[in-house]
Tab-separated table of C-alpha atoms in Angstrom:
chain	number	residue	atom	x	y	z
A	1	UNK	CA	4.536	-66.147	-43.720
A	2	UNK	CA	1.652	-69.089	-43.788
A	3	UNK	CA	-1.570	-68.265	-41.762
A	4	UNK	CA	-2.578	-71.832	-41.658
A	5	UNK	CA	-2.655	-72.802	-38.128
A	6	UNK	CA	0.896	-73.372	-36.327
A	7	UNK	CA	1.492	-77.820	-35.766
A	8	UNK	CA	2.591	-78.405	-32.203
A	9	UNK	CA	6.060	-79.353	-33.337
A	10	UNK	CA	6.492	-76.112	-35.255
A	11	UNK	CA	5.269	-74.407	-32.125
A	12	UNK	CA	7.950	-75.896	-30.035
A	13	UNK	CA	10.303	-75.131	-32.976
A	14	UNK	CA	9.560	-71.437	-32.953
A	15	UNK	CA	9.662	-71.315	-28.840
A	16	UNK	CA	12.481	-73.285	-28.312
A	17	UNK	CA	14.571	-73.094	-32.047
A	18	UNK	CA	14.927	-76.753	-32.479
A	19	UNK	CA	12.308	-79.866	-32.127
A	20	UNK	CA	12.068	-83.433	-33.176
A	21	UNK	CA	10.246	-83.995	-35.926
A	22	UNK	CA	10.136	-87.834	-35.363
A	23	UNK	CA	10.051	-90.486	-38.709
A	24	UNK	CA	11.494	-89.007	-41.955
A	25	UNK	CA	12.279	-92.440	-43.643
A	26	UNK	CA	11.176	-95.823	-42.986
A	27	UNK	CA	13.769	-98.519	-42.403
A	28	UNK	CA	13.852	-99.524	-46.080
A	29	UNK	CA	14.286	-95.967	-47.532
A	30	UNK	CA	17.260	-95.702	-44.280
A	31	UNK	CA	19.034	-98.639	-46.017
A	32	UNK	CA	18.950	-96.883	-49.598
A	33	UNK	CA	20.134	-93.606	-48.853
A	34	UNK	CA	23.032	-95.547	-46.686
A	35	UNK	CA	23.883	-97.111	-49.814
A	36	UNK	CA	24.316	-93.718	-51.620
A	37	UNK	CA	26.265	-92.283	-48.422
A	38	UNK	CA	28.763	-94.979	-49.052
A	39	UNK	CA	29.236	-94.200	-52.499
A	40	UNK	CA	30.553	-90.790	-51.652
A	41	UNK	CA	32.612	-91.922	-48.722
A	42	UNK	CA	34.441	-94.408	-50.988
A	43	UNK	CA	34.844	-91.986	-53.540
A	44	UNK	CA	32.663	-93.996	-55.958
A	45	UNK	CA	30.775	-90.690	-56.215
A	46	UNK	CA	33.314	-87.758	-56.993
A	47	UNK	CA	33.280	-84.596	-55.060
A	48	UNK	CA	36.290	-82.882	-56.018
A	49	UNK	CA	36.847	-80.186	-53.508
A	50	UNK	CA	33.918	-79.906	-51.824
A	51	UNK	CA	34.373	-82.873	-49.650
A	52	UNK	CA	36.677	-81.707	-46.842
A	53	UNK	CA	37.119	-83.012	-43.083
A	54	UNK	CA	35.748	-80.511	-40.505
A	55	UNK	CA	37.679	-82.248	-37.826
A	56	UNK	CA	41.248	-81.709	-39.395
A	57	UNK	CA	41.131	-78.216	-41.318
A	58	UNK	CA	42.173	-80.432	-44.526
A	59	UNK	CA	40.686	-82.136	-47.698
A	60	UNK	CA	40.401	-85.383	-48.016
A	61	UNK	CA	43.462	-86.781	-49.526
A	62	UNK	CA	45.887	-89.900	-50.010
A	63	UNK	CA	42.640	-92.496	-48.507
A	64	UNK	CA	43.582	-91.079	-45.313
A	65	UNK	CA	40.388	-91.538	-42.676
A	66	UNK	CA	38.688	-88.624	-41.651
A	67	UNK	CA	37.634	-86.784	-38.679
A	68	UNK	CA	34.340	-85.469	-39.831
A	69	UNK	CA	33.587	-85.784	-43.478
A	70	UNK	CA	31.757	-82.926	-44.908
A	71	UNK	CA	30.311	-83.112	-48.341
A	72	UNK	CA	28.484	-80.202	-49.950
A	73	UNK	CA	25.350	-80.367	-52.133
A	74	UNK	CA	25.354	-84.009	-52.640
A	75	UNK	CA	21.799	-82.979	-54.711
A	76	UNK	CA	23.939	-81.949	-57.539
A	77	UNK	CA	26.800	-84.248	-56.965
A	78	UNK	CA	24.591	-87.147	-57.757
A	79	UNK	CA	20.762	-85.708	-58.768
A	80	UNK	CA	19.369	-88.434	-58.544
A	81	UNK	CA	18.924	-87.902	-54.482
A	82	UNK	CA	16.171	-85.144	-55.874
A	83	UNK	CA	13.406	-88.142	-56.835
A	84	UNK	CA	13.951	-89.893	-53.632
A	85	UNK	CA	11.760	-88.715	-50.664
A	86	UNK	CA	13.665	-87.099	-48.406
A	87	UNK	CA	13.771	-83.755	-50.348
A	88	UNK	CA	9.921	-83.631	-50.658
A	89	UNK	CA	9.421	-84.662	-47.240
A	90	UNK	CA	11.858	-81.971	-45.816
A	91	UNK	CA	10.473	-79.404	-48.074
A	92	UNK	CA	6.997	-80.182	-46.484
A	93	UNK	CA	8.462	-80.027	-43.114
A	94	UNK	CA	10.225	-76.814	-43.736
A	95	UNK	CA	7.402	-75.147	-44.892
A	96	UNK	CA	5.230	-76.080	-41.725
A	97	UNK	CA	8.048	-74.568	-39.668
A	98	UNK	CA	8.729	-71.502	-40.929
A	99	UNK	CA	6.146	-70.791	-43.572
A	100	UNK	CA	5.120	-71.807	-47.146
A	101	UNK	CA	7.526	-69.506	-49.020
A	102	UNK	CA	10.644	-71.805	-48.038
A	103	UNK	CA	12.585	-73.680	-50.237
A	104	UNK	CA	16.223	-75.719	-50.250
A	105	UNK	CA	19.025	-73.560	-49.585
A	106	UNK	CA	21.358	-76.416	-49.897
A	107	UNK	CA	21.864	-79.453	-48.411
A	108	UNK	CA	24.688	-81.536	-47.450
A	109	UNK	CA	26.388	-84.662	-45.706
A	110	UNK	CA	27.972	-85.013	-42.533
A	111	UNK	CA	29.788	-88.342	-41.012
A	112	UNK	CA	32.166	-89.216	-37.979
A	113	UNK	CA	34.044	-92.105	-38.610
A	114	UNK	CA	34.371	-94.417	-36.391
A	115	UNK	CA	36.688	-93.600	-33.333
A	116	UNK	CA	37.476	-90.518	-34.870
A	117	UNK	CA	36.661	-88.956	-31.113
A	118	UNK	CA	36.254	-85.208	-32.386
A	119	UNK	CA	33.826	-83.308	-31.613
A	120	UNK	CA	32.024	-80.473	-33.665
A	121	UNK	CA	32.041	-77.222	-31.792
A	122	UNK	CA	29.768	-75.097	-30.873
A	123	UNK	CA	28.411	-73.336	-33.157
A	124	UNK	CA	25.277	-71.198	-35.013
A	125	UNK	CA	24.485	-71.884	-38.259
A	126	UNK	CA	24.050	-68.346	-39.292
A	127	UNK	CA	27.375	-66.950	-38.557
A	128	UNK	CA	28.433	-68.918	-41.260
A	129	UNK	CA	26.157	-66.884	-43.827
A	130	UNK	CA	25.510	-63.452	-45.105
A	131	UNK	CA	23.389	-60.704	-43.556
A	132	UNK	CA	19.723	-60.658	-44.738
A	133	UNK	CA	16.796	-58.986	-43.751
A	134	UNK	CA	14.567	-61.975	-43.448
A	135	UNK	CA	16.868	-64.852	-41.110
A	136	UNK	CA	13.754	-67.663	-40.840
A	137	UNK	CA	15.969	-70.694	-41.996
A	138	UNK	CA	15.684	-74.183	-40.659
A	139	UNK	CA	17.991	-77.085	-40.721
A	140	UNK	CA	16.637	-80.755	-40.902
A	141	UNK	CA	18.938	-82.752	-39.780
A	142	UNK	CA	18.172	-86.442	-40.519
A	143	UNK	CA	20.297	-89.889	-38.657
A	144	UNK	CA	20.931	-92.627	-41.156
A	145	UNK	CA	22.340	-94.611	-38.226
A	146	UNK	CA	21.459	-94.367	-34.377
A	147	UNK	CA	22.899	-90.998	-33.217
A	148	UNK	CA	23.481	-91.269	-29.185
A	149	UNK	CA	25.972	-89.554	-27.085
A	150	UNK	CA	28.630	-91.630	-27.755
A	151	UNK	CA	29.351	-90.588	-31.451
A	152	UNK	CA	28.253	-87.594	-31.727
A	153	UNK	CA	24.619	-87.103	-31.319
A	154	UNK	CA	23.118	-83.337	-31.737
A	155	UNK	CA	23.131	-81.150	-28.810
A	156	UNK	CA	20.812	-77.905	-28.878
A	157	UNK	CA	20.407	-74.757	-26.349
A	158	UNK	CA	16.600	-73.921	-25.985
A	159	UNK	CA	15.972	-70.696	-26.504
A	160	UNK	CA	19.280	-69.366	-27.933
A	161	UNK	CA	17.971	-68.349	-31.276
A	162	UNK	CA	16.255	-65.551	-29.751
A	163	UNK	CA	19.914	-64.520	-28.516
A	164	UNK	CA	22.605	-62.239	-30.462
A	165	UNK	CA	24.786	-64.361	-32.883
A	166	UNK	CA	28.158	-64.577	-30.211
A	167	UNK	CA	31.725	-64.210	-31.383
A	168	UNK	CA	32.314	-67.227	-33.514
A	169	UNK	CA	36.385	-67.722	-34.795
A	170	UNK	CA	37.887	-70.512	-37.540
A	171	UNK	CA	38.472	-74.066	-35.734
A	172	UNK	CA	42.108	-75.354	-35.888
A	173	UNK	CA	44.083	-75.369	-38.996
A	174	UNK	CA	41.594	-73.736	-41.166
A	175	UNK	CA	39.204	-76.423	-42.614
A	176	UNK	CA	36.868	-74.172	-42.439
A	177	UNK	CA	34.424	-74.710	-39.386
A	178	UNK	CA	33.594	-72.164	-37.017
A	179	UNK	CA	33.548	-72.313	-33.247
A	180	UNK	CA	32.416	-70.122	-30.214
A	181	UNK	CA	31.933	-69.929	-26.840
A	182	UNK	CA	29.634	-72.403	-25.326
A	183	UNK	CA	29.348	-76.127	-23.282
A	184	UNK	CA	27.119	-78.673	-22.367
A	185	UNK	CA	27.014	-76.533	-18.969
A	186	UNK	CA	25.071	-73.903	-21.074
A	187	UNK	CA	21.193	-73.469	-19.205
A	188	UNK	CA	19.118	-74.937	-21.826
A	189	UNK	CA	21.987	-77.292	-23.355
A	190	UNK	CA	20.481	-80.586	-24.490
A	191	UNK	CA	21.071	-83.590	-26.355
A	192	UNK	CA	18.633	-85.304	-28.569
A	193	UNK	CA	19.927	-88.916	-29.613
A	194	UNK	CA	17.692	-90.063	-32.483
A	195	UNK	CA	17.086	-93.287	-34.313
A	196	UNK	CA	17.968	-93.779	-38.055
A	197	UNK	CA	15.389	-92.523	-39.981
A	198	UNK	CA	14.619	-89.747	-37.731
A	199	UNK	CA	15.014	-86.377	-37.822
A	200	UNK	CA	15.241	-82.883	-35.612
A	201	UNK	CA	14.954	-79.587	-36.453
A	202	UNK	CA	16.756	-76.118	-35.424
A	203	UNK	CA	17.066	-72.452	-36.398
A	204	UNK	CA	19.615	-70.338	-38.278
A	205	UNK	CA	20.693	-69.129	-34.517
A	206	UNK	CA	19.613	-72.035	-32.376
A	207	UNK	CA	23.682	-72.826	-30.867
A	208	UNK	CA	24.439	-76.671	-30.953
A	209	UNK	CA	27.412	-79.180	-31.219
A	210	UNK	CA	27.735	-82.885	-31.010
A	211	UNK	CA	30.327	-84.797	-29.286
A	212	UNK	CA	32.981	-87.136	-31.110
A	213	UNK	CA	32.090	-90.790	-32.220
A	214	UNK	CA	33.910	-93.359	-30.100
A	215	UNK	CA	32.092	-96.066	-31.431
A	216	UNK	CA	32.870	-99.170	-34.216
A	217	UNK	CA	30.496	-97.557	-35.918
A	218	UNK	CA	29.553	-94.371	-38.376
A	219	UNK	CA	27.644	-91.759	-37.725
A	220	UNK	CA	26.418	-90.302	-40.870
A	221	UNK	CA	23.804	-87.621	-41.425
A	222	UNK	CA	22.098	-86.122	-44.328
A	223	UNK	CA	21.423	-82.059	-43.002
A	224	UNK	CA	18.732	-80.317	-45.687
A	225	UNK	CA	18.691	-76.197	-45.041
A	226	UNK	CA	15.732	-74.142	-45.738
A	227	UNK	CA	14.988	-70.442	-46.240
A	228	UNK	CA	12.053	-68.165	-48.030
A	229	UNK	CA	12.860	-68.015	-51.427
A	230	UNK	CA	13.195	-64.276	-51.682
A	231	UNK	CA	16.142	-64.632	-49.629
A	232	UNK	CA	17.261	-67.561	-51.285
A	233	UNK	CA	17.548	-64.871	-54.341
A	234	UNK	CA	18.983	-62.074	-52.696
A	235	UNK	CA	21.665	-64.538	-51.112
A	236	UNK	CA	22.384	-66.084	-54.684
A	237	UNK	CA	22.839	-62.120	-55.433
A	238	UNK	CA	25.263	-61.538	-52.753
A	239	UNK	CA	27.416	-64.361	-54.013
A	240	UNK	CA	26.493	-66.588	-51.641
A	241	UNK	CA	25.547	-70.093	-53.481
A	242	UNK	CA	27.580	-72.987	-50.491
A	243	UNK	CA	29.631	-74.006	-53.589
A	244	UNK	CA	26.498	-74.874	-56.069
A	245	UNK	CA	27.932	-73.897	-59.285
A	246	UNK	CA	31.427	-75.209	-58.268
A	247	UNK	CA	30.046	-78.444	-57.374
A	248	UNK	CA	28.275	-78.513	-60.759
A	249	UNK	CA	31.178	-77.660	-62.645
A	250	UNK	CA	33.100	-80.504	-60.778
A	251	UNK	CA	30.590	-82.882	-61.761
A	252	UNK	CA	31.095	-81.848	-65.123
A	253	UNK	CA	35.165	-81.848	-65.042
A	254	UNK	CA	35.154	-85.196	-63.884
A	255	UNK	CA	32.167	-86.770	-66.405
A	256	UNK	CA	34.465	-85.457	-69.252
A	257	UNK	CA	37.832	-87.199	-68.082
C-alpha cells in the first residue's frame, strides 16, 4: 500500500466504497472520446464477440438495437486509446484510491441506447471475479454524456464494500450479467449523477446499479478497472484475463480479412 497521505476523496472512497472524482476529461476531450466511442457502436471498429447486449442476453446481430451495449477491452481493440489522456489519468487516480501498486486490469464501454428502459441490475463486481488474497480494486466510471436518473446514472450503496459478497444469479437469458437482491430502498443507496467528463470510483464489493434509459439520447460510459499488479499476475495465472487474449486474436483475424 502507498505510504503517502490519503487524499480526501480517497478517504471517502475507502469509507463509503465509492466517491465522486470530479472532472477527468475536458469538454474537447469528451468530444474526442465520443467520436471514437461511436465508431465502436456503429461497427466501424470491429469488436467480434467482445460486444454483447447485457440487457438482452444476446450478441449484437442483424443491426438490432441493443439495450445495454458492453464492449470489453476497447483499448485492445483500438490501441490508439492508450495514447489519449484517460488511461494515464485513470492510473494516477487508481493509485491514489488503492495504492501505488495499482495497474490496469481491464477496460470496457457500456452504453444505454435511447428509450430502451432496461436497468442494469444490482450487483457487486467482485461476484464476477476469481478469489484473490488482496481484494483491493477500483472501477473508474467516466460519463461521456450527461448521466442522470432518467438515462441511467449510477447508484451506490454506502458501506456495502465492507459486507460479504451477496448471492448472485444470471440475468434473463444468460447474456453474462449477474444480479443480486437489493433495491433503491436499501439503506445507504445513493444516486450519483455526473456531467460529461466527470467520474466516480467504486470498490469491487460496492453494491451498484442503474435505471434504464428513457431519454432521447445515449448514456455512454467508459469504465477502467484497476487492482494491484501482483493480483493481476495471479488473476492471469488463474486464467482470468477478462477476454484480453480473445480480443487480440479477434483484431488480428479482422485485419487479415
